[in-house]
């Protein structure tokens, strides 16, 4: 069964493509004023979408309570493990849950860095446009 693509990941890809198109324009000084103003509107929209992407990703963060309970109980049970089969099975399950929680938290943070990179990239474009508009004497 095919896994459905993550909507946040699809949106991040779309934002990344839009940022690539902005960078393809090259030197902003060569753009006509009308095209520059179009870029301002597109960049403002892109920056807002990148911000919303970061907010929605932050809201989908794995539960901090589950993280600390599973890691604490998983690794803490190693200290109280008895040499019985049931104790070993429970401890192995707790350690597996702890590693799964660590994996989920790490994956979330890596994806968050990607989304934050898109946001800061869009913000850099906004600042470059502001500098170019200031250079031309257009109030931003």
Coordinates of C-alpha atoms in Angstrom, one line a residue:
X1 CA 0.0 0.0 0.0
X2 CA 1.5 3.3 -1.0
X3 CA 2.0 5.9 1.7
X4 CA 0.2 9.2 1.0
X5 CA 2.5 12.2 0.8
X6 CA 2.7 14.6 3.7
X7 CA 0.8 17.8 2.9
X8 CA 3.3 19.9 4.8
X9 CA 6.1 18.4 2.8
X10 CA 4.3 19.1 -0.4
X11 CA 3.8 22.7 0.6
X12 CA 7.5 23.0 1.6
X13 CA 8.4 21.7 -1.9
X14 CA 6.1 24.3 -3.5
X15 CA 7.5 27.1 -1.4
X16 CA 11.1 26.0 -2.3
X17 CA 10.2 26.0 -6.0
X18 CA 8.8 29.5 -5.7
X19 CA 12.0 30.7 -3.9
X20 CA 14.1 29.1 -6.7
X21 CA 12.1 31.1 -9.3
X22 CA 12.8 34.2 -7.3
X23 CA 16.5 33.5 -7.3
X24 CA 16.5 32.7 -11.1
X25 CA 15.8 36.5 -11.7
X26 CA 19.4 37.2 -10.8
X27 CA 20.3 40.8 -10.2
X28 CA 17.3 42.7 -8.9
X29 CA 18.7 46.0 -10.3
X30 CA 18.0 44.6 -13.8
X31 CA 14.3 44.1 -13.1
X32 CA 11.8 46.7 -14.2
X33 CA 9.9 48.4 -11.4
X34 CA 6.6 46.6 -12.2
X35 CA 8.3 43.2 -12.0
X36 CA 10.0 44.3 -8.8
X37 CA 6.6 45.2 -7.2
X38 CA 5.3 41.8 -8.4
X39 CA 8.2 40.1 -6.7
X40 CA 7.4 42.1 -3.5
X41 CA 3.8 40.8 -3.4
X42 CA 4.9 37.2 -4.3
X43 CA 7.7 37.3 -1.6
X44 CA 5.3 38.6 1.0
X45 CA 2.9 35.7 0.2
X46 CA 5.7 33.2 0.3
X47 CA 7.0 34.5 3.6
X48 CA 3.5 34.2 5.1
X49 CA 3.1 30.7 3.8
X50 CA 6.6 29.7 5.1
X51 CA 5.6 31.1 8.5
X52 CA 2.3 29.2 8.5
X53 CA 4.2 26.0 7.5
X54 CA 6.5 26.4 10.5
X55 CA 3.6 27.0 12.8
X56 CA 1.6 24.0 11.6
X57 CA 4.7 21.8 11.9
X58 CA 5.3 23.0 15.4
X59 CA 1.7 22.1 16.3
X60 CA 2.3 18.6 15.0
X61 CA 5.2 18.0 17.4
X62 CA 5.3 14.7 19.2
X63 CA 3.9 14.8 22.7
X64 CA 6.6 16.0 25.2
X65 CA 4.9 14.1 28.0
X66 CA 5.0 10.8 26.0
X67 CA 8.6 11.5 25.1
X68 CA 9.7 11.9 28.7
X69 CA 7.5 9.0 30.0
X70 CA 8.7 6.6 27.4
X71 CA 12.4 7.5 27.6
X72 CA 12.4 7.6 31.4
X73 CA 10.5 4.4 31.8
X74 CA 12.4 2.7 29.0
X75 CA 15.9 3.4 30.2
X76 CA 14.9 3.5 33.8
X77 CA 13.6 -0.1 33.6
X78 CA 17.1 -1.2 32.8
X79 CA 18.2 -0.6 36.4
X80 CA 15.3 -2.7 37.8
X81 CA 15.5 -5.6 35.3
X82 CA 15.2 -9.0 36.9
X83 CA 16.4 -12.2 35.2
X84 CA 12.9 -13.3 34.3
X85 CA 11.6 -13.6 30.8
X86 CA 8.6 -11.3 31.5
X87 CA 10.9 -8.6 33.0
X88 CA 13.3 -8.8 30.0
X89 CA 10.4 -8.6 27.6
X90 CA 8.9 -5.5 29.4
X91 CA 12.3 -3.9 29.6
X92 CA 13.0 -4.5 25.9
X93 CA 9.6 -3.0 25.0
X94 CA 10.3 0.0 27.1
X95 CA 13.7 0.5 25.5
X96 CA 12.2 0.1 22.1
X97 CA 9.6 2.7 22.9
X98 CA 12.3 5.0 24.2
X99 CA 14.3 4.7 21.0
X100 CA 11.1 5.3 18.9
X101 CA 10.4 8.5 20.9
X102 CA 14.0 9.6 20.4
X103 CA 13.7 8.9 16.7
X104 CA 10.4 10.8 16.4
X105 CA 11.7 13.8 18.3
X106 CA 14.9 13.9 16.2
X107 CA 13.0 13.5 12.9
X108 CA 10.7 16.4 13.9
X109 CA 13.6 18.6 14.7
X110 CA 15.4 17.8 11.4
X111 CA 12.2 18.6 9.4
X112 CA 11.7 21.8 11.4
X113 CA 15.2 22.9 10.4
X114 CA 14.3 22.4 6.8
X115 CA 11.1 24.5 7.2
X116 CA 12.9 27.2 9.1
X117 CA 15.4 27.3 6.3
X118 CA 12.7 28.1 3.8
X119 CA 11.4 30.8 6.1
X120 CA 14.8 32.5 6.5
X121 CA 15.4 32.2 2.8
X122 CA 12.1 33.9 2.0
X123 CA 13.0 36.6 4.6
X124 CA 16.3 37.2 2.9
X125 CA 14.5 37.7 -0.4
X126 CA 12.2 40.2 1.3
X127 CA 15.2 42.1 2.7
X128 CA 16.9 42.1 -0.7
X129 CA 13.8 43.5 -2.3
X130 CA 13.5 46.2 0.4
X131 CA 17.1 47.2 -0.3
X132 CA 16.5 47.4 -4.0
X133 CA 13.3 49.4 -3.6
X134 CA 15.1 51.8 -1.2
X135 CA 17.8 52.2 -3.8
X136 CA 15.2 53.2 -6.4
X137 CA 13.5 55.6 -4.0
X138 CA 10.3 53.5 -3.7
X139 CA 8.9 53.5 -0.2
X140 CA 8.5 50.0 1.1

